[in-house]
Amino acid sequence: MKLSVITTAYDMAREIPRTLRGLSRSYQHGAENLDYEVLVVDNASPVPLDPASWADVDVPARLIRLDEAPPSPVQGINLALSQAQGEIVCLMIDGAHLLTPGVFKFALAAYAAYPDAVVATRYFWMGPAEQNLSITQGYNKTVEDELLRSINWPEDGYRLYEVGVPLRAGSENITWMNRIFESNCLFMKRSLFEALGGLDERFELPGGGVVNIDIFKRAVDEPGVTAVQLVGEGSLHQLHGGTTTHVSSQQRDASIAGFMAQYR
């Protein structure tokens, strides 16, 4: 098998069917005959995810349900890694993201040029601003649903850029070429992911703390790895009850301070 996509969800009954549509054969360019799988880890959601909600989506998805799980998604991701069949793994640690349609095509093409590539997809927000700000200005799930209807998504996935903004993290000089420190759609060889020991299970805080940034750094720091960023493709964060996204900026900053203390 060529590719395994691993993603995790907690209380995302609204978001996951759309996420999977963005990973589907009919949406991702060149995926019609791609040998791939999508492993969706339901990290003990109070109401279990229902596969019937994406039965109309042509995506080879398999649900892994954890009835008891810690607040961190790390253990669930590592469980999925142990079951993954693909030569290449795409890690989407937050299951609430929508991809643009060329992500699979161009990420996999990178491996023809660089056999040991680690491929990062840039992070965007759905909505008019970073969601910690936009939710204080009336942005909510109903508004987001209307935005997607207004661009007729998923008819043309690149129209997502009309209703999203890039993650800036306080930086004013953001381009496709600089200042990427985190990706929610990160590709690496499964052998590399396993050699790194998967995700570090000491990241036990809700949402995993900065485990996503940690695995990105550790992967690109490995000897022989070529870091590749996809220019023109993106991963857009849907609004959900995220530990650092669906809260005020002050609450986010306090959480991040705790995350960084744990990282140190």
PDB file of C-alpha atoms in Angstrom:
ATOM      1  CA  MET A   1       0.000   0.000   0.000  1.00  0.00           C
ATOM      2  CA  LYS A   2       1.298   3.461  -0.883  1.00  0.00           C
ATOM      3  CA  LEU A   3      -0.273   5.778   1.709  1.00  0.00           C
ATOM      4  CA  SER A   4      -1.867   5.667   5.157  1.00  0.00           C
ATOM      5  CA  VAL A   5      -3.595   8.793   6.440  1.00  0.00           C
ATOM      6  CA  ILE A   6      -3.969   8.865  10.226  1.00  0.00           C
ATOM      7  CA  THR A   7      -6.273  11.348  11.903  1.00  0.00           C
ATOM      8  CA  THR A   8      -7.953  11.617  15.271  1.00  0.00           C
ATOM      9  CA  ALA A   9     -11.266  12.985  16.440  1.00  0.00           C
ATOM     10  CA  TYR A  10     -12.977  13.893  19.679  1.00  0.00           C
ATOM     11  CA  ASP A  11     -16.606  14.993  19.468  1.00  0.00           C
ATOM     12  CA  MET A  12     -16.359  15.830  15.738  1.00  0.00           C
ATOM     13  CA  ALA A  13     -19.541  14.339  14.301  1.00  0.00           C
ATOM     14  CA  ARG A  14     -20.043  17.519  12.232  1.00  0.00           C
ATOM     15  CA  GLU A  15     -16.473  17.886  11.003  1.00  0.00           C
ATOM     16  CA  ILE A  16     -15.245  14.360  10.222  1.00  0.00           C
ATOM     17  CA  PRO A  17     -17.547  13.619   7.249  1.00  0.00           C
ATOM     18  CA  ARG A  18     -16.289  16.810   5.562  1.00  0.00           C
ATOM     19  CA  THR A  19     -12.693  15.987   6.454  1.00  0.00           C
ATOM     20  CA  LEU A  20     -13.117  12.584   4.828  1.00  0.00           C
ATOM     21  CA  ARG A  21     -14.670  14.128   1.740  1.00  0.00           C
ATOM     22  CA  GLY A  22     -11.492  16.183   1.439  1.00  0.00           C
ATOM     23  CA  LEU A  23      -9.540  12.902   1.519  1.00  0.00           C
ATOM     24  CA  SER A  24     -11.755  11.101  -0.969  1.00  0.00           C
ATOM     25  CA  ARG A  25     -10.927   9.591  -4.347  1.00  0.00           C
ATOM     26  CA  SER A  26     -13.221  11.982  -6.191  1.00  0.00           C
ATOM     27  CA  TYR A  27     -11.773  15.069  -4.474  1.00  0.00           C
ATOM     28  CA  GLN A  28      -8.023  14.495  -4.294  1.00  0.00           C
ATOM     29  CA  HIS A  29      -6.431  14.818  -7.727  1.00  0.00           C
ATOM     30  CA  GLY A  30      -5.014  11.534  -8.968  1.00  0.00           C
ATOM     31  CA  ALA A  31      -6.498   9.487  -6.130  1.00  0.00           C
ATOM     32  CA  GLU A  32      -8.915   7.476  -8.274  1.00  0.00           C
ATOM     33  CA  ASN A  33      -6.527   4.528  -8.450  1.00  0.00           C
ATOM     34  CA  LEU A  34      -4.308   5.330  -5.467  1.00  0.00           C
ATOM     35  CA  ASP A  35      -3.726   2.455  -3.063  1.00  0.00           C
ATOM     36  CA  TYR A  36      -4.365   4.176   0.262  1.00  0.00           C
ATOM     37  CA  GLU A  37      -6.256   4.008   3.529  1.00  0.00           C
ATOM     38  CA  VAL A  38      -7.574   6.510   6.073  1.00  0.00           C
ATOM     39  CA  LEU A  39      -7.469   5.509   9.731  1.00  0.00           C
ATOM     40  CA  VAL A  40      -9.839   7.600  11.859  1.00  0.00           C
ATOM     41  CA  VAL A  41      -9.228   7.317  15.591  1.00  0.00           C
ATOM     42  CA  ASP A  42     -12.279   8.195  17.685  1.00  0.00           C
ATOM     43  CA  ASN A  43     -10.580   9.202  20.927  1.00  0.00           C
ATOM     44  CA  ALA A  44     -13.439   8.246  23.307  1.00  0.00           C
ATOM     45  CA  SER A  45     -15.957  10.782  21.994  1.00  0.00           C
ATOM     46  CA  PRO A  46     -19.015  10.947  24.304  1.00  0.00           C
ATOM     47  CA  VAL A  47     -21.161  10.084  21.282  1.00  0.00           C
ATOM     48  CA  PRO A  48     -19.219   7.628  19.102  1.00  0.00           C
ATOM     49  CA  LEU A  49     -18.578   8.571  15.497  1.00  0.00           C
ATOM     50  CA  ASP A  50     -21.052   6.912  13.138  1.00  0.00           C
ATOM     51  CA  PRO A  51     -19.578   5.552   9.875  1.00  0.00           C
ATOM     52  CA  ALA A  52     -23.018   5.940   8.301  1.00  0.00           C
ATOM     53  CA  SER A  53     -22.420   9.704   8.333  1.00  0.00           C
ATOM     54  CA  TRP A  54     -19.787   9.321   5.599  1.00  0.00           C
ATOM     55  CA  ALA A  55     -21.228   6.287   3.804  1.00  0.00           C
ATOM     56  CA  ASP A  56     -21.748   8.388   0.653  1.00  0.00           C
ATOM     57  CA  VAL A  57     -18.074   9.447   0.521  1.00  0.00           C
ATOM     58  CA  ASP A  58     -15.756   7.403  -1.707  1.00  0.00           C
ATOM     59  CA  VAL A  59     -12.940   7.186   0.811  1.00  0.00           C
ATOM     60  CA  PRO A  60     -11.250   4.002   2.093  1.00  0.00           C
ATOM     61  CA  ALA A  61     -11.761   4.919   5.752  1.00  0.00           C
ATOM     62  CA  ARG A  62     -11.520   2.638   8.759  1.00  0.00           C
ATOM     63  CA  LEU A  63     -12.716   3.693  12.206  1.00  0.00           C
ATOM     64  CA  ILE A  64     -10.704   2.831  15.305  1.00  0.00           C
ATOM     65  CA  ARG A  65     -12.771   3.506  18.421  1.00  0.00           C
ATOM     66  CA  LEU A  66     -11.162   3.957  21.832  1.00  0.00           C
ATOM     67  CA  ASP A  67     -13.834   3.636  24.516  1.00  0.00           C
ATOM     68  CA  GLU A  68     -11.405   4.754  27.198  1.00  0.00           C
ATOM     69  CA  ALA A  69      -8.653   7.195  26.298  1.00  0.00           C
ATOM     70  CA  PRO A  70      -6.626   9.977  27.898  1.00  0.00           C
ATOM     71  CA  PRO A  71      -7.260  13.604  26.908  1.00  0.00           C
ATOM     72  CA  SER A  72      -4.225  13.485  24.617  1.00  0.00           C
ATOM     73  CA  PRO A  73      -4.628  11.879  21.168  1.00  0.00           C
ATOM     74  CA  VAL A  74      -1.075  10.505  21.247  1.00  0.00           C
ATOM     75  CA  GLN A  75      -1.878   6.929  22.269  1.00  0.00           C
ATOM     76  CA  GLY A  76      -4.584   6.662  19.628  1.00  0.00           C
ATOM     77  CA  ILE A  77      -2.266   7.924  16.897  1.00  0.00           C
ATOM     78  CA  ASN A  78       0.420   5.412  17.903  1.00  0.00           C
ATOM     79  CA  LEU A  79      -2.157   2.628  17.884  1.00  0.00           C
ATOM     80  CA  ALA A  80      -3.167   3.600  14.347  1.00  0.00           C
ATOM     81  CA  LEU A  81       0.501   3.731  13.318  1.00  0.00           C
ATOM     82  CA  SER A  82       0.918   0.134  14.510  1.00  0.00           C
ATOM     83  CA  GLN A  83      -1.952  -0.876  12.201  1.00  0.00           C
ATOM     84  CA  ALA A  84      -1.034   1.296   9.204  1.00  0.00           C
ATOM     85  CA  GLN A  85      -0.195  -0.519   5.974  1.00  0.00           C
ATOM     86  CA  GLY A  86       1.131   2.337   3.850  1.00  0.00           C
ATOM     87  CA  GLU A  87       4.736   2.929   2.857  1.00  0.00           C
ATOM     88  CA  ILE A  88       4.113   6.638   3.548  1.00  0.00           C
ATOM     89  CA  VAL A  89       2.136   8.029   6.481  1.00  0.00           C
ATOM     90  CA  CYS A  90       0.215  11.287   6.434  1.00  0.00           C
ATOM     91  CA  LEU A  91      -0.359  12.510   9.986  1.00  0.00           C
ATOM     92  CA  MET A  92      -3.382  14.769  10.533  1.00  0.00           C
ATOM     93  CA  ILE A  93      -3.420  14.897  14.303  1.00  0.00           C
ATOM     94  CA  ASP A  94      -6.469  17.231  14.338  1.00  0.00           C
ATOM     95  CA  GLY A  95      -9.289  15.591  12.420  1.00  0.00           C
ATOM     96  CA  ALA A  96     -11.158  18.823  11.752  1.00  0.00           C
ATOM     97  CA  HIS A  97      -9.132  19.908   8.688  1.00  0.00           C
ATOM     98  CA  LEU A  98     -10.147  20.310   5.047  1.00  0.00           C
ATOM     99  CA  LEU A  99      -7.449  19.800   2.414  1.00  0.00           C
ATOM    100  CA  THR A 100      -7.065  21.454  -0.951  1.00  0.00           C
ATOM    101  CA  PRO A 101      -7.315  18.944  -3.831  1.00  0.00           C
ATOM    102  CA  GLY A 102      -3.655  18.648  -4.830  1.00  0.00           C
ATOM    103  CA  VAL A 103      -2.197  17.607  -1.489  1.00  0.00           C
ATOM    104  CA  PHE A 104      -1.917  13.868  -2.186  1.00  0.00           C
ATOM    105  CA  LYS A 105      -0.670  14.372  -5.751  1.00  0.00           C
ATOM    106  CA  PHE A 106       2.134  16.768  -4.917  1.00  0.00           C
ATOM    107  CA  ALA A 107       3.124  15.209  -1.599  1.00  0.00           C
ATOM    108  CA  LEU A 108       3.589  11.823  -3.240  1.00  0.00           C
ATOM    109  CA  ALA A 109       5.428  13.411  -6.161  1.00  0.00           C
ATOM    110  CA  ALA A 110       7.989  14.765  -3.689  1.00  0.00           C
ATOM    111  CA  TYR A 111       9.110  11.199  -2.993  1.00  0.00           C
ATOM    112  CA  ALA A 112      10.124  10.738  -6.625  1.00  0.00           C
ATOM    113  CA  ALA A 113      12.643  13.558  -6.159  1.00  0.00           C
ATOM    114  CA  TYR A 114      13.583  12.989  -2.519  1.00  0.00           C
ATOM    115  CA  PRO A 115      13.151   9.396  -1.295  1.00  0.00           C
ATOM    116  CA  ASP A 116      13.484  10.447   2.342  1.00  0.00           C
ATOM    117  CA  ALA A 117      11.303  13.544   2.187  1.00  0.00           C
ATOM    118  CA  VAL A 118       9.245  14.920   5.035  1.00  0.00           C
ATOM    119  CA  VAL A 119       6.451  16.898   3.387  1.00  0.00           C
ATOM    120  CA  ALA A 120       4.614  19.685   5.207  1.00  0.00           C
ATOM    121  CA  THR A 121       1.319  21.294   4.234  1.00  0.00           C
ATOM    122  CA  ARG A 122       0.705  24.832   5.444  1.00  0.00           C
ATOM    123  CA  TYR A 123      -1.946  25.462   8.110  1.00  0.00           C
ATOM    124  CA  PHE A 124      -4.898  27.802   7.479  1.00  0.00           C
ATOM    125  CA  TRP A 125      -7.975  28.800   9.448  1.00  0.00           C
ATOM    126  CA  MET A 126     -11.501  28.654   8.104  1.00  0.00           C
ATOM    127  CA  GLY A 127     -13.101  32.073   8.485  1.00  0.00           C
ATOM    128  CA  PRO A 128     -12.062  35.723   8.266  1.00  0.00           C
ATOM    129  CA  ALA A 129      -9.324  35.634  10.934  1.00  0.00           C
ATOM    130  CA  GLU A 130      -7.505  33.342  13.334  1.00  0.00           C
ATOM    131  CA  GLN A 131     -10.337  31.593  15.111  1.00  0.00           C
ATOM    132  CA  ASN A 132      -9.397  32.757  18.611  1.00  0.00           C
ATOM    133  CA  LEU A 133     -10.215  36.240  17.319  1.00  0.00           C
ATOM    134  CA  SER A 134     -13.040  35.481  14.916  1.00  0.00           C
ATOM    135  CA  ILE A 135     -15.137  33.638  17.539  1.00  0.00           C
ATOM    136  CA  THR A 136     -15.219  36.864  19.580  1.00  0.00           C
ATOM    137  CA  GLN A 137     -16.627  38.648  16.507  1.00  0.00           C
ATOM    138  CA  GLY A 138     -19.537  36.307  15.822  1.00  0.00           C
ATOM    139  CA  TYR A 139     -17.861  33.506  13.896  1.00  0.00           C
ATOM    140  CA  ASN A 140     -19.446  30.145  14.715  1.00  0.00           C
ATOM    141  CA  LYS A 141     -20.251  26.796  13.145  1.00  0.00           C
ATOM    142  CA  THR A 142     -23.403  28.116  11.473  1.00  0.00           C
ATOM    143  CA  VAL A 143     -21.425  30.917   9.818  1.00  0.00           C
ATOM    144  CA  GLU A 144     -18.774  28.417   8.750  1.00  0.00           C
ATOM    145  CA  ASP A 145     -21.393  26.116   7.232  1.00  0.00           C
ATOM    146  CA  GLU A 146     -22.718  29.046   5.222  1.00  0.00           C
ATOM    147  CA  LEU A 147     -19.217  29.955   4.025  1.00  0.00           C
ATOM    148  CA  LEU A 148     -18.762  26.453   2.636  1.00  0.00           C
ATOM    149  CA  ARG A 149     -22.145  26.629   0.924  1.00  0.00           C
ATOM    150  CA  SER A 150     -21.239  30.013  -0.558  1.00  0.00           C
ATOM    151  CA  ILE A 151     -18.215  28.556  -2.385  1.00  0.00           C
ATOM    152  CA  ASN A 152     -20.094  25.387  -3.344  1.00  0.00           C
ATOM    153  CA  TRP A 153     -17.509  23.233  -1.597  1.00  0.00           C
ATOM    154  CA  PRO A 154     -16.374  20.587  -2.468  1.00  0.00           C
ATOM    155  CA  GLU A 155     -16.963  21.391  -6.147  1.00  0.00           C
ATOM    156  CA  ASP A 156     -13.699  23.391  -6.355  1.00  0.00           C
ATOM    157  CA  GLY A 157     -11.511  22.809  -3.334  1.00  0.00           C
ATOM    158  CA  TYR A 158      -9.190  25.710  -4.082  1.00  0.00           C
ATOM    159  CA  ARG A 159     -12.032  28.111  -3.348  1.00  0.00           C
ATOM    160  CA  LEU A 160     -11.359  27.324   0.315  1.00  0.00           C
ATOM    161  CA  TYR A 161      -8.778  30.115   0.113  1.00  0.00           C
ATOM    162  CA  GLU A 162     -11.651  32.560  -0.436  1.00  0.00           C
ATOM    163  CA  VAL A 163     -13.001  31.747   3.032  1.00  0.00           C
ATOM    164  CA  GLY A 164      -9.805  31.113   5.004  1.00  0.00           C
ATOM    165  CA  VAL A 165      -6.662  32.838   6.265  1.00  0.00           C
ATOM    166  CA  PRO A 166      -3.135  31.536   7.005  1.00  0.00           C
ATOM    167  CA  LEU A 167      -1.880  30.717  10.471  1.00  0.00           C
ATOM    168  CA  ARG A 168       0.404  33.634  11.343  1.00  0.00           C
ATOM    169  CA  ALA A 169       1.206  32.991  15.021  1.00  0.00           C
ATOM    170  CA  GLY A 170       1.928  36.671  15.522  1.00  0.00           C
ATOM    171  CA  SER A 171       4.180  37.047  12.487  1.00  0.00           C
ATOM    172  CA  GLU A 172       3.425  39.690   9.868  1.00  0.00           C
ATOM    173  CA  ASN A 173       5.725  38.335   7.156  1.00  0.00           C
ATOM    174  CA  ILE A 174       4.025  35.117   6.118  1.00  0.00           C
ATOM    175  CA  THR A 175       4.673  33.682   2.659  1.00  0.00           C
ATOM    176  CA  TRP A 176       4.588  30.173   1.195  1.00  0.00           C
ATOM    177  CA  MET A 177       8.354  30.019   1.698  1.00  0.00           C
ATOM    178  CA  ASN A 178       8.939  30.929   5.325  1.00  0.00           C
ATOM    179  CA  ARG A 179       8.047  30.557   8.977  1.00  0.00           C
ATOM    180  CA  ILE A 180       6.362  27.174   8.912  1.00  0.00           C
ATOM    181  CA  PHE A 181       6.732  25.497  12.289  1.00  0.00           C
ATOM    182  CA  GLU A 182       3.692  23.205  12.381  1.00  0.00           C
ATOM    183  CA  SER A 183       1.703  21.211   9.872  1.00  0.00           C
ATOM    184  CA  ASN A 184      -1.545  19.364  10.413  1.00  0.00           C
ATOM    185  CA  CYS A 185      -0.950  17.391   7.218  1.00  0.00           C
ATOM    186  CA  LEU A 186       2.560  15.992   7.518  1.00  0.00           C
ATOM    187  CA  PHE A 187       3.939  13.180   5.330  1.00  0.00           C
ATOM    188  CA  MET A 188       6.875  10.909   6.144  1.00  0.00           C
ATOM    189  CA  LYS A 189       7.959   7.357   5.436  1.00  0.00           C
ATOM    190  CA  ARG A 190       6.323   4.939   7.842  1.00  0.00           C
ATOM    191  CA  SER A 191       9.786   3.538   8.547  1.00  0.00           C
ATOM    192  CA  LEU A 192      10.933   6.987   9.717  1.00  0.00           C
ATOM    193  CA  PHE A 193       7.832   7.495  11.871  1.00  0.00           C
ATOM    194  CA  GLU A 194       8.430   4.112  13.497  1.00  0.00           C
ATOM    195  CA  ALA A 195      12.161   4.804  13.947  1.00  0.00           C
ATOM    196  CA  LEU A 196      11.217   7.999  15.807  1.00  0.00           C
ATOM    197  CA  GLY A 197       9.092   5.880  18.138  1.00  0.00           C
ATOM    198  CA  GLY A 198       5.851   7.419  16.894  1.00  0.00           C
ATOM    199  CA  LEU A 199       4.510  10.281  18.953  1.00  0.00           C
ATOM    200  CA  ASP A 200       6.064  10.812  22.380  1.00  0.00           C
ATOM    201  CA  GLU A 201       3.462   9.557  24.874  1.00  0.00           C
ATOM    202  CA  ARG A 202       4.775  11.886  27.577  1.00  0.00           C
ATOM    203  CA  PHE A 203       2.678  14.568  25.820  1.00  0.00           C
ATOM    204  CA  GLU A 204      -0.365  13.794  27.932  1.00  0.00           C
ATOM    205  CA  LEU A 205      -2.111  17.185  28.081  1.00  0.00           C
ATOM    206  CA  PRO A 206      -5.458  17.732  26.294  1.00  0.00           C
ATOM    207  CA  GLY A 207      -4.951  17.956  22.555  1.00  0.00           C
ATOM    208  CA  GLY A 208      -1.435  16.597  22.942  1.00  0.00           C
ATOM    209  CA  GLY A 209       0.169  19.907  23.845  1.00  0.00           C
ATOM    210  CA  VAL A 210       2.943  20.640  21.343  1.00  0.00           C
ATOM    211  CA  VAL A 211       3.392  17.010  20.269  1.00  0.00           C
ATOM    212  CA  ASN A 212       2.538  17.939  16.670  1.00  0.00           C
ATOM    213  CA  ILE A 213       5.330  20.523  16.586  1.00  0.00           C
ATOM    214  CA  ASP A 214       7.670  18.065  18.301  1.00  0.00           C
ATOM    215  CA  ILE A 215       7.191  15.300  15.719  1.00  0.00           C
ATOM    216  CA  PHE A 216       7.636  17.821  12.883  1.00  0.00           C
ATOM    217  CA  LYS A 217      10.935  19.026  14.343  1.00  0.00           C
ATOM    218  CA  ARG A 218      12.221  15.558  15.141  1.00  0.00           C
ATOM    219  CA  ALA A 219      11.358  14.295  11.657  1.00  0.00           C
ATOM    220  CA  VAL A 220      13.016  17.098   9.695  1.00  0.00           C
ATOM    221  CA  ASP A 221      16.075  16.992  11.985  1.00  0.00           C
ATOM    222  CA  GLU A 222      16.779  13.352  11.117  1.00  0.00           C
ATOM    223  CA  PRO A 223      19.985  12.837   9.083  1.00  0.00           C
ATOM    224  CA  GLY A 224      19.336  12.391   5.370  1.00  0.00           C
ATOM    225  CA  VAL A 225      15.837  13.878   5.445  1.00  0.00           C
ATOM    226  CA  THR A 226      14.843  16.520   2.901  1.00  0.00           C
ATOM    227  CA  ALA A 227      12.168  18.908   4.172  1.00  0.00           C
ATOM    228  CA  VAL A 228       9.580  19.804   1.522  1.00  0.00           C
ATOM    229  CA  GLN A 229       6.773  22.330   1.790  1.00  0.00           C
ATOM    230  CA  LEU A 230       3.844  22.189  -0.629  1.00  0.00           C
ATOM    231  CA  VAL A 231       3.392  25.557  -2.291  1.00  0.00           C
ATOM    232  CA  GLY A 232      -0.206  26.326  -3.195  1.00  0.00           C
ATOM    233  CA  GLU A 233      -1.780  23.537  -1.128  1.00  0.00           C
ATOM    234  CA  GLY A 234      -3.260  23.928   2.315  1.00  0.00           C
ATOM    235  CA  SER A 235      -4.986  22.344   5.294  1.00  0.00           C
ATOM    236  CA  LEU A 236      -7.833  24.462   6.682  1.00  0.00           C
ATOM    237  CA  HIS A 237      -9.029  24.146  10.267  1.00  0.00           C
ATOM    238  CA  GLN A 238     -12.778  23.825  10.800  1.00  0.00           C
ATOM    239  CA  LEU A 239     -14.198  25.311  13.961  1.00  0.00           C
ATOM    240  CA  HIS A 240     -14.726  22.743  16.697  1.00  0.00           C
ATOM    241  CA  GLY A 241     -14.160  22.494  20.419  1.00  0.00           C
ATOM    242  CA  GLY A 242     -10.376  22.637  20.150  1.00  0.00           C
ATOM    243  CA  THR A 243      -8.261  23.113  23.261  1.00  0.00           C
ATOM    244  CA  THR A 244      -6.410  26.118  21.802  1.00  0.00           C
ATOM    245  CA  THR A 245      -8.632  27.139  18.878  1.00  0.00           C
ATOM    246  CA  HIS A 246     -12.195  27.443  20.204  1.00  0.00           C
ATOM    247  CA  VAL A 247     -11.171  29.592  23.171  1.00  0.00           C
ATOM    248  CA  SER A 248     -10.249  33.230  23.719  1.00  0.00           C
ATOM    249  CA  SER A 249      -6.742  34.439  22.949  1.00  0.00           C
ATOM    250  CA  GLN A 250      -6.082  34.758  26.675  1.00  0.00           C
ATOM    251  CA  GLN A 251      -7.162  31.180  27.338  1.00  0.00           C
ATOM    252  CA  ARG A 252      -5.070  29.985  24.380  1.00  0.00           C
ATOM    253  CA  ASP A 253      -1.979  31.780  25.650  1.00  0.00           C
ATOM    254  CA  ALA A 254      -2.401  30.247  29.101  1.00  0.00           C
ATOM    255  CA  SER A 255      -2.740  26.771  27.580  1.00  0.00           C
ATOM    256  CA  ILE A 256       0.305  27.260  25.377  1.00  0.00           C
ATOM    257  CA  ALA A 257       2.357  28.374  28.377  1.00  0.00           C
ATOM    258  CA  GLY A 258       1.456  25.071  30.047  1.00  0.00           C
ATOM    259  CA  PHE A 259       2.265  23.151  26.867  1.00  0.00           C
ATOM    260  CA  MET A 260       5.692  24.759  26.620  1.00  0.00           C
ATOM    261  CA  ALA A 261       6.429  24.089  30.274  1.00  0.00           C
ATOM    262  CA  GLN A 262       5.698  20.414  29.635  1.00  0.00           C
ATOM    263  CA  TYR A 263       7.880  20.458  26.517  1.00  0.00           C
ATOM    264  CA  ARG A 264      10.832  21.887  28.437  1.00  0.00           C
TER     265      ARG A 264
END
